[in-house]
CSV table of C-alpha atoms and ligand atoms in Angstrom, one decimal:
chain,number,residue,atom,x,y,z
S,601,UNK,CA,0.0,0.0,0.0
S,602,UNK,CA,1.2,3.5,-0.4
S,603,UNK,CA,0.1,5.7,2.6
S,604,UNK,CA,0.4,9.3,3.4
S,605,UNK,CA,1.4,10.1,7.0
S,606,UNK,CA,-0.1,12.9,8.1
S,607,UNK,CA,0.8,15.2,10.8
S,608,UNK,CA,4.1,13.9,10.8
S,609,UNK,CA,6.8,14.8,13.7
S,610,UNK,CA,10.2,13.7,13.5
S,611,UNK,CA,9.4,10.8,16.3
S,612,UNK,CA,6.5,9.4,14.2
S,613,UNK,CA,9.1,8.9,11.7
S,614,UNK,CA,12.1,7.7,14.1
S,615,UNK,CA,9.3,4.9,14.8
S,616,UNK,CA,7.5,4.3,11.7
S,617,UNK,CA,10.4,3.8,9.3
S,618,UNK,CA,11.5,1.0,11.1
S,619,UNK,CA,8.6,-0.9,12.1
S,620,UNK,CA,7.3,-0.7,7.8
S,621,UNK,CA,11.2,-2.0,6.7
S,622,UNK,CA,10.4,-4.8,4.4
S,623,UNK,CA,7.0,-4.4,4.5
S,624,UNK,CA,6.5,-3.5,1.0
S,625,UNK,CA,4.1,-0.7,1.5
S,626,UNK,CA,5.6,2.8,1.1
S,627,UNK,CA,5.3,5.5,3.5
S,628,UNK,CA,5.2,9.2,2.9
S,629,UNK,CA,6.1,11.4,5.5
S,630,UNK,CA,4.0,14.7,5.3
S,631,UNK,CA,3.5,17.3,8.1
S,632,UNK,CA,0.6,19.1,7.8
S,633,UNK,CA,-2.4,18.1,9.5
S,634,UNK,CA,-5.2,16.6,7.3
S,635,UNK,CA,-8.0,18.8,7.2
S,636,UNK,CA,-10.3,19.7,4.2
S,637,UNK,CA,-7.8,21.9,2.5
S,638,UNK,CA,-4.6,19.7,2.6
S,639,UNK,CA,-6.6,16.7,0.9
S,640,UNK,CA,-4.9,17.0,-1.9
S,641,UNK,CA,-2.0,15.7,-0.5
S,642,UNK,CA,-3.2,12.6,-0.1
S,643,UNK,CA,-4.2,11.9,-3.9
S,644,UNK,CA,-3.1,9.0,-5.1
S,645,UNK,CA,-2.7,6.8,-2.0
S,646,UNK,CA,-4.5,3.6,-0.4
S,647,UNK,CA,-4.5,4.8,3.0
S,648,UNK,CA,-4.0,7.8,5.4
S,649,UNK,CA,-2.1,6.8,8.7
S,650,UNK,CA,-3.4,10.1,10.7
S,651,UNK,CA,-2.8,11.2,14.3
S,652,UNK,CA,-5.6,13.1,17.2
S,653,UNK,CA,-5.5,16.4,15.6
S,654,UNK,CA,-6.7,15.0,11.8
S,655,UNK,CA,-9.7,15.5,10.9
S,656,UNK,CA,-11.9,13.1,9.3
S,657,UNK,CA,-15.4,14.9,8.6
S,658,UNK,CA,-17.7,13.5,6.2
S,659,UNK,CA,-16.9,15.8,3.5
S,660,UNK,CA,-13.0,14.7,4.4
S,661,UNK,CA,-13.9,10.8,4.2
S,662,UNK,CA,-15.7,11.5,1.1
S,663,UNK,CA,-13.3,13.1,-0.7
S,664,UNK,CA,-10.4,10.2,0.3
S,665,UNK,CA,-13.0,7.6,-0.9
S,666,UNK,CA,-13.3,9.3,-4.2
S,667,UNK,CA,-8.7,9.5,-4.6
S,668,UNK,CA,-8.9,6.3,-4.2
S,669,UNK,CA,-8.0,6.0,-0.6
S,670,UNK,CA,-9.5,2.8,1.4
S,671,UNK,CA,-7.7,2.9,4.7
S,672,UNK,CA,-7.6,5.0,7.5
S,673,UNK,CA,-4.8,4.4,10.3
S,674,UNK,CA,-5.4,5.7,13.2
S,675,UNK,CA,-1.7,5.5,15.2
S,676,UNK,CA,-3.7,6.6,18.7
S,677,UNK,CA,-6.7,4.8,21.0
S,678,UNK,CA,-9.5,6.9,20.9
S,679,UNK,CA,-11.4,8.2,17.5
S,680,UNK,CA,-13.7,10.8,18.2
S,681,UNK,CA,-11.9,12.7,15.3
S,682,UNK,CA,-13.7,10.2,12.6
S,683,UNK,CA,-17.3,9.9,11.1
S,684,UNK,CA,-17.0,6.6,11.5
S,685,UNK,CA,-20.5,6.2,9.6
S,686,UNK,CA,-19.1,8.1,7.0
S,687,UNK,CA,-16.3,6.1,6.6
S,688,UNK,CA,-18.3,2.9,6.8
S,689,UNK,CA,-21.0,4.4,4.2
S,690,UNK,CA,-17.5,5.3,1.9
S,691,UNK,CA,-16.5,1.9,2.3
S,692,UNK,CA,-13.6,3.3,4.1
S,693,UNK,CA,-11.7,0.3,6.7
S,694,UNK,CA,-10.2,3.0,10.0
S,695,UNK,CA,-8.2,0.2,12.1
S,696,UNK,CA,-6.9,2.0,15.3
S,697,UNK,CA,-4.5,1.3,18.3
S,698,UNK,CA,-6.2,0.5,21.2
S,699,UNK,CA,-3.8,0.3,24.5
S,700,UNK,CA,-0.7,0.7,23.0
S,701,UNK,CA,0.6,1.6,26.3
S,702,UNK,CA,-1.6,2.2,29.0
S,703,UNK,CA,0.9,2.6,31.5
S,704,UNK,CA,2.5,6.0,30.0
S,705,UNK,CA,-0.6,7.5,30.5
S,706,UNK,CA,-1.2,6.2,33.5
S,707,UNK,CA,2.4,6.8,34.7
S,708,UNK,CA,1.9,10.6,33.2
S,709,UNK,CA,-1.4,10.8,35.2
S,710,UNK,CA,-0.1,10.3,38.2
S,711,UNK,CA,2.8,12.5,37.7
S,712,UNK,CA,0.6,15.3,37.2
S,713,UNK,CA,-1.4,14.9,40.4
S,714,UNK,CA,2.2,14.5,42.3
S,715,UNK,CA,3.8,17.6,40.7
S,716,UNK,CA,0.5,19.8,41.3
S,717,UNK,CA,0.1,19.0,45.0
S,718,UNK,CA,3.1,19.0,45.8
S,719,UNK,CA,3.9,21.7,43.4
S,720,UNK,CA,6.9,20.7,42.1
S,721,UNK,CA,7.3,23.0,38.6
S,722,UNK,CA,7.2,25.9,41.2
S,723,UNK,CA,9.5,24.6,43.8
S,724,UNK,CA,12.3,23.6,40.6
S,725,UNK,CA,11.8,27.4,39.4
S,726,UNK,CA,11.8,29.0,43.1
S,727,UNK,CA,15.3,27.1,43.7
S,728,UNK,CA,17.1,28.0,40.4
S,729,UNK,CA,16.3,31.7,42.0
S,730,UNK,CA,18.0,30.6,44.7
S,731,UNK,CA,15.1,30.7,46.9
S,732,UNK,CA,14.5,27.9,49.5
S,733,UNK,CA,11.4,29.5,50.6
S,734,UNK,CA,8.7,26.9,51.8
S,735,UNK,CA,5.8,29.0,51.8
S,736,UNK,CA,3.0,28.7,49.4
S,737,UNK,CA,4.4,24.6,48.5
S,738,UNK,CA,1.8,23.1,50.9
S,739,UNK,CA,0.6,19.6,49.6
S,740,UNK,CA,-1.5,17.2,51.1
S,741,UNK,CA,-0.7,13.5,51.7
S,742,UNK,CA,-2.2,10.9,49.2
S,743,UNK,CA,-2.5,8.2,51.6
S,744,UNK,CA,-6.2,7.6,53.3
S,745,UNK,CA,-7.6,10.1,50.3
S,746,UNK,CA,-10.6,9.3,48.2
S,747,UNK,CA,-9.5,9.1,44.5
S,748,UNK,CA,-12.6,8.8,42.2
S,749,UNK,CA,-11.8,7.5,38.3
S,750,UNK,CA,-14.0,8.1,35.2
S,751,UNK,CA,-13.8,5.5,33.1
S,752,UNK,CA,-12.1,2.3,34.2
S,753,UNK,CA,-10.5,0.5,30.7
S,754,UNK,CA,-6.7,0.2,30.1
S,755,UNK,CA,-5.5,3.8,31.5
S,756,UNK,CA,-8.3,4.2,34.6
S,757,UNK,CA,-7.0,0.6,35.8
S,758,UNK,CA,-3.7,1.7,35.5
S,759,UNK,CA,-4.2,4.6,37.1
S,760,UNK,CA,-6.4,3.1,40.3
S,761,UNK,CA,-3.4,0.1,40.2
S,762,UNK,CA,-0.9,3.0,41.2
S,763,UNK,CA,-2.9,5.2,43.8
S,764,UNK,CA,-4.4,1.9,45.3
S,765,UNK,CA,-0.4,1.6,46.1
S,766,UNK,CA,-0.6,4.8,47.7
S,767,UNK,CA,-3.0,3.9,50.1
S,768,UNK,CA,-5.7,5.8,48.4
S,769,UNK,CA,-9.4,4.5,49.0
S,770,UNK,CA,-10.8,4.3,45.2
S,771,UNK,CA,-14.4,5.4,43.8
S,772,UNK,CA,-15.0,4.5,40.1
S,773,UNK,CA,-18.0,5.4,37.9
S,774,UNK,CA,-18.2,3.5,34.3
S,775,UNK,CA,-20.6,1.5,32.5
S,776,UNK,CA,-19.2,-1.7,32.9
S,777,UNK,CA,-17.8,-2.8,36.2
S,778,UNK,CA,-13.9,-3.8,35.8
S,779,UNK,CA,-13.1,-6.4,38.2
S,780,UNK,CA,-9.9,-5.8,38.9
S,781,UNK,CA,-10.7,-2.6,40.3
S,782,UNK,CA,-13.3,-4.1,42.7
S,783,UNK,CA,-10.7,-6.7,43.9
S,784,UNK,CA,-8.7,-3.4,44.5
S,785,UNK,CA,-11.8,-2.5,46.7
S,786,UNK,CA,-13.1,0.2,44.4
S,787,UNK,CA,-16.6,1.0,45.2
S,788,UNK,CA,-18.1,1.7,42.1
S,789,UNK,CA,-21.1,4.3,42.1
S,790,UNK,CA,-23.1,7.5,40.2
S,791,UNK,CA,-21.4,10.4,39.1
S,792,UNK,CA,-22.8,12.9,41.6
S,793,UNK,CA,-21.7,10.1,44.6
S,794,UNK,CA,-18.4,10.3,42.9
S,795,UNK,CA,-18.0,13.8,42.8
S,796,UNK,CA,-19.3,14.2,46.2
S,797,UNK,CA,-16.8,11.7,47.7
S,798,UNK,CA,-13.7,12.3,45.9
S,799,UNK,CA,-10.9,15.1,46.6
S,800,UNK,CA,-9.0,13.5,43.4
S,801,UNK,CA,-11.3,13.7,40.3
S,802,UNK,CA,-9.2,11.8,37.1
S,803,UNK,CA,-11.0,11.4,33.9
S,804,UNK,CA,-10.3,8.4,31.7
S,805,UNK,CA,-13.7,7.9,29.8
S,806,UNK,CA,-13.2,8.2,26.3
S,807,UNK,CA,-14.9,11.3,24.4
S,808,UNK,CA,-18.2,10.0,23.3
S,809,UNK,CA,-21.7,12.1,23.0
S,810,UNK,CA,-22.5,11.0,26.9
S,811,UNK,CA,-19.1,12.2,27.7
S,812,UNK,CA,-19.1,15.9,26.3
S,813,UNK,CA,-19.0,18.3,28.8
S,814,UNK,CA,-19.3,16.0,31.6
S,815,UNK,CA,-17.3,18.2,33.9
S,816,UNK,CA,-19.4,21.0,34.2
S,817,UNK,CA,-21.3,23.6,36.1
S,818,UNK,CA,-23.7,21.2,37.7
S,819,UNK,CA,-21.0,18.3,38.3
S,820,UNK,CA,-18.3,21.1,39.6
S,821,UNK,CA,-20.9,21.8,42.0
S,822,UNK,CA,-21.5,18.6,43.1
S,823,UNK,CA,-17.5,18.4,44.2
S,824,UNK,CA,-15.8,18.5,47.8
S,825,UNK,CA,-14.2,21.9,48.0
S,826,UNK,CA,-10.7,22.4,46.9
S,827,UNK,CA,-11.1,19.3,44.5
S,828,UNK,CA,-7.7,18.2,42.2
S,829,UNK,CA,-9.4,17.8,39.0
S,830,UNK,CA,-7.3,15.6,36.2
S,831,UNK,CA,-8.2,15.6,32.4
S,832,UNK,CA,-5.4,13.2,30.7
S,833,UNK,CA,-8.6,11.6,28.0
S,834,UNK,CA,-9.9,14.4,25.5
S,835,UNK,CA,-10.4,17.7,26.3
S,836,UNK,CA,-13.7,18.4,25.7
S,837,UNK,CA,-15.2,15.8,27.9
S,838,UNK,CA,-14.2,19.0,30.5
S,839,UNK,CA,-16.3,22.3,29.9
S,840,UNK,CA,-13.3,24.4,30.4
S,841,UNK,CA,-15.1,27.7,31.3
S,842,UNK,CA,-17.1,26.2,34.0
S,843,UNK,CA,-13.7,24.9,35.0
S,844,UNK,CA,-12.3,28.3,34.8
S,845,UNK,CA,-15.3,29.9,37.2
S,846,UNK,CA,-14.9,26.8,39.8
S,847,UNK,CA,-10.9,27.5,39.9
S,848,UNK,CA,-11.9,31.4,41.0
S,849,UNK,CA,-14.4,30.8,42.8
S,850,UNK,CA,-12.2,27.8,44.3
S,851,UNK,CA,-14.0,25.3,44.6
S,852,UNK,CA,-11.7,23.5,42.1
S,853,UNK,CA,-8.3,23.6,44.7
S,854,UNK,CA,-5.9,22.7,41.3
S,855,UNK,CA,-6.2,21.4,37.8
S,856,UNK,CA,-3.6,19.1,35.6
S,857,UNK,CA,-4.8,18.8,31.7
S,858,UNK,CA,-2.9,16.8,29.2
S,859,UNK,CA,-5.8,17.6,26.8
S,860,UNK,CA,-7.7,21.0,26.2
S,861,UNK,CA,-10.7,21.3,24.0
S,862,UNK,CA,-9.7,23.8,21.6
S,863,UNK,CA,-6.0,22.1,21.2
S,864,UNK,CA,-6.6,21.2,17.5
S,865,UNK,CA,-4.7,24.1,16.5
S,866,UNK,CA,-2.1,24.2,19.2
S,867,UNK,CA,-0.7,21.5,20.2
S,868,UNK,CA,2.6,19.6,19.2
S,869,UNK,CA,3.9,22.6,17.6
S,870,UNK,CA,6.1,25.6,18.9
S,871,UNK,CA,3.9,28.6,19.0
S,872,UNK,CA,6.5,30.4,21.3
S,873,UNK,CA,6.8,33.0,18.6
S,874,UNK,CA,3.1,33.7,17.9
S,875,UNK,CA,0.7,35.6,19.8
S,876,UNK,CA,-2.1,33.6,20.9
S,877,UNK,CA,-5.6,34.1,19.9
S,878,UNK,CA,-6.9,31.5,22.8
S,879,UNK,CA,-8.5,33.6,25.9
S,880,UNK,CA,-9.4,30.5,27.9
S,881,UNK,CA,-6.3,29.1,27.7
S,882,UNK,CA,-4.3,32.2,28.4
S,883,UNK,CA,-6.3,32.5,31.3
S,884,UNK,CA,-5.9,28.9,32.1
S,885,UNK,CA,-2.1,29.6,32.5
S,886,UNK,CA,-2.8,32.5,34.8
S,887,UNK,CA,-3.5,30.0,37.8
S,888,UNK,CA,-1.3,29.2,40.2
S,889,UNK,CA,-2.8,25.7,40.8
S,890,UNK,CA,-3.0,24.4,37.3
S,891,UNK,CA,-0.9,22.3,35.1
S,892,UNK,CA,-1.0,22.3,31.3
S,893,UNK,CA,0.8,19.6,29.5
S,894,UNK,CA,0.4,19.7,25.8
S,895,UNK,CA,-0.7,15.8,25.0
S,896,UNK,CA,2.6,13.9,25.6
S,897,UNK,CA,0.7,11.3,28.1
S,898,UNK,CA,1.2,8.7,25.7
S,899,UNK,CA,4.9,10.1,24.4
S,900,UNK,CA,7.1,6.9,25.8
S,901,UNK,CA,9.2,5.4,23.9
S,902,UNK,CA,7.4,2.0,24.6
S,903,UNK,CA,4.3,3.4,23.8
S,904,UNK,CA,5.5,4.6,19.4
S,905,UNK,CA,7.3,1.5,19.2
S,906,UNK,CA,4.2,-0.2,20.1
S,907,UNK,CA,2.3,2.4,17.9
S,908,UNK,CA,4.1,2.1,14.7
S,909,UNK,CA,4.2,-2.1,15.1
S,910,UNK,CA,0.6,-2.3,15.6
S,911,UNK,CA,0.2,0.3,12.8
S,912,UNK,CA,2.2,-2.1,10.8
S,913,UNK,CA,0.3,-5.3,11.5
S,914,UNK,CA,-3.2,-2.9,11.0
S,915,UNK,CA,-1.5,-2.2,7.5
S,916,UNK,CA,-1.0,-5.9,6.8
S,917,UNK,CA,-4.1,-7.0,7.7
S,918,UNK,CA,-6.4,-5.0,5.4
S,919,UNK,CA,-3.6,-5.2,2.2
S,920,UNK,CA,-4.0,-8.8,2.6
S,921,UNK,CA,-7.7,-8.9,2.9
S,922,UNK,CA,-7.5,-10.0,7.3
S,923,UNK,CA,-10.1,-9.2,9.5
S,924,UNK,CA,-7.9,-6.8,11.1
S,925,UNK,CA,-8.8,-6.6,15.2
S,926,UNK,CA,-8.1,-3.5,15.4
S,927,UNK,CA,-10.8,-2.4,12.6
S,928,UNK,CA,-13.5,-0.2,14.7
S,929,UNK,CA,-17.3,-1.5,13.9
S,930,UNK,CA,-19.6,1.1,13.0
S,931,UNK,CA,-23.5,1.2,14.8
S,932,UNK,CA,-25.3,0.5,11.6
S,933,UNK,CA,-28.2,2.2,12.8
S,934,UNK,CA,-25.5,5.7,12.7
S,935,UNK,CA,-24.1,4.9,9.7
S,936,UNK,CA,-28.0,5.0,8.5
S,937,UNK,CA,-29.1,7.9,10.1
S,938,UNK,CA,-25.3,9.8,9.2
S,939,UNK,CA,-26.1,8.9,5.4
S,940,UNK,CA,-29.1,10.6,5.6
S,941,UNK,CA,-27.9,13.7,6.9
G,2261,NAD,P1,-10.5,2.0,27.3
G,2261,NAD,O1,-11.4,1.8,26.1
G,2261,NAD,O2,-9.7,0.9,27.7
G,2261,NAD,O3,-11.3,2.5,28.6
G,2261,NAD,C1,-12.3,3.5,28.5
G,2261,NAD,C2,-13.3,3.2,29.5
G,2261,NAD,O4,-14.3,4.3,29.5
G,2261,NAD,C3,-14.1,1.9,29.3
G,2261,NAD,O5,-14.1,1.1,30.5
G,2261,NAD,C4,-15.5,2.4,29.0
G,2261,NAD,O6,-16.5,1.5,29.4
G,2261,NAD,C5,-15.6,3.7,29.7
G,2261,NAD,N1,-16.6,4.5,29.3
G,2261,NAD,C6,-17.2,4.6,28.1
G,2261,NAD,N2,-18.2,5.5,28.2
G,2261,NAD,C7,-18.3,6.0,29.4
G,2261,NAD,C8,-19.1,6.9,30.1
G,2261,NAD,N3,-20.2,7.5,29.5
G,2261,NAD,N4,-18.9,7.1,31.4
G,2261,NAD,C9,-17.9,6.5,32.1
G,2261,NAD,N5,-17.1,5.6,31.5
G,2261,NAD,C10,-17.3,5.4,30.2
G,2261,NAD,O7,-9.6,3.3,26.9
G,2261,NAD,P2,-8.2,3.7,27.5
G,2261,NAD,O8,-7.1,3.0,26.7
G,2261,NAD,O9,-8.2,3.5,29.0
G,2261,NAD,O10,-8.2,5.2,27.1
G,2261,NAD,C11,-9.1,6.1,27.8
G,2261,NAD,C12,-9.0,7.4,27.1
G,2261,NAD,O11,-7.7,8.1,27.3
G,2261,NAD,C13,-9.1,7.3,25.5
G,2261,NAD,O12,-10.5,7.3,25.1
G,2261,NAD,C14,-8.4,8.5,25.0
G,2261,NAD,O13,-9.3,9.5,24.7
G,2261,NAD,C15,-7.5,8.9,26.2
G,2261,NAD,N6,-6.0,8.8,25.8
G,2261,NAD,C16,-5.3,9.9,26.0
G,2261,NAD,C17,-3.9,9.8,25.8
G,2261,NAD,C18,-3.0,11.0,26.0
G,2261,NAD,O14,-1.8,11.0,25.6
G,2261,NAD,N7,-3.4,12.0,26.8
G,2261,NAD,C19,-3.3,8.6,25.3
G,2261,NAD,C20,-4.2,7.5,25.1
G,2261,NAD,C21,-5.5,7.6,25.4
């Protein structure tokens, strides 16, 4: 197969290059994101291998159907960036990586609930001033807190897996029931019994409709005061203004974000030199008690050489006419009602 790889960084290729020698397909490296006005670029090619910030709208998928292109390959987990009914109606194959490595992200998780109690950025920058000042550092211990997790899959398990090691008692709201986190002693319950229990709040649900905005007014509300809120899934499954009035208002007591709903345009590239246009997240950046990573949860070295393998193997499968298990299924009653739209 020939495939364009879009939104290429220099790591994707570090990875990728090896894991397709010998394969026989041919990859093209190309940097630009794929959006409706760099489709051209991906004329005369099977298949796309696309990253979190491509987007694959209908018109997109329609276009790539119509160049010819039959594969999508998706080198992350989640896919909220694809009309998967589109694709299906296209008779476009999108094969994904699910768990490629859940424990970066859970590792990362954890590291940003560490560094912002215990506020570590601040205490590195204080003592290259040469101050040794204490004051303002205050953190809480972990052990005998209430940590409630979002979505308990891969990263969630990984994540209730570490604090259960700290001694942390564990809440859990899902719609399935994991049971390794119940023989961890996770008590699983509603959202607002969640919220109202937890002073750790970590989301690992993946963006779905159910999912958008789930951290909003109403649920901030329903939070013990002085919450640590943790976003490492997909930005928009936090509503980042009503975030922004519980931080002032404090009842939020800190927020770490890997993921921010407006990152499409920002993220893994150096704006340093650009003004930004983004209020909420210039204001975001203004708090004390908040920690904004740009998407690097996942950036292990473990986790693209299990990326670009399992890309490879996704590759293989549909060239050779496989069931690929890493093809996602598509709700044919959405792929009915999104061809009628
Ligand atoms: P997973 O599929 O193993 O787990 C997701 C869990 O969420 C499942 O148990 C599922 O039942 C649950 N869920 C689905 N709908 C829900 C709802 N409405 N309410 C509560 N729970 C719900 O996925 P994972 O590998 O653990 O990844 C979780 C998310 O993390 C992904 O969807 C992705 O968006 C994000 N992610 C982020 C990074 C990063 O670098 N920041 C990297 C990988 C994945």
């Amino acid at each position: 197969m020939r495939i364009a790889v879009f939104s290429t960084r220099s790591y994707d290729e570090e990875f990728l290059r090896p894991a397709f020698d010998g394969s026989g397909h041919e990859l093209v490296f190309l940097s630009p994101r794929l959006t409706a006005e760099t489709l051209p670029l991906a004329a005369g090619f099977d298949a796309v291998c696309v990253f979190v910030q491509d987007r694959l709208n209908r018109g997109v998928l329609e276009a790539l159907a119509l160049a010819g292109v039959r594969l999508v390959a998706l080198r992350c987990a989640g896919f909220n960036n694809v009309d998967l009914a589109a694709a299906s109606e296209f008779g476009i194959t999108v094969v994904r990586v699910p768990a490629y490595s859940p424990y970066a992200v859970a590792e990362f998780t954890v590291g940003l609930m560490l560094a912002l109690n215990r506020k570590i950025h601040r205490a590195a920058n204080r003592v290259r001033e040469w101050n040794f000042a204490l004051d303002g550092l205050l953190g809480f211990d972990f052990h005998g807190r209430t940590v409630g997790i979002i979505g308990t899959g891969h990263i969630g398990a990984g994540v209730a897996r570490i604090m259960h090691g700290f001694g942390c008692r564990l809440v859990a709201a899902d719609i399935r029931e994991n049971p390794e986190l119940v023989a961890l002693g996770a008590r699983y319950c509603s959202h607002a019994e969640l919220f109202a229990a937890s002073d750790i709040v970590t989301l690992h649900c993946p963006l779905v409709k159910e999912t958008f905005h789930l951290i909003s007014d109403g649920a901030i509300s329903q939070m013990k005061s002085g919450v640590m809120l943790i976003n490492t899934s997909r930005g928009a499954v936090i509503d980042t203004q009503a975030v922004i009035e519980g931080l002032k208002c404090g009842q939020i007591g800190s927020l770490g974000i890997d993921v921010y709903e407006e990152e499409e345009n920002l993220f893994f590239q150096d704006l340093s030199n650009h003004i930004s246009q983004d209020d909420m997240l210039a204001r975001l950046l203004t708090f004390p008690n908040v920690l904004v990573t740009g998407h690097q949860a996942f950036f292990t070295r473990d986790a693209l050489e299990k990326i670009a393998w399992t890309t490879r193997a996704n590759v293989d499968d549909v060239a050779a006419g496989r069931t690929c298990p890493h093809a996602i299924q598509v709700d044919r009653q959405a792929a009915v009602k999104s061809a009628k739209q």
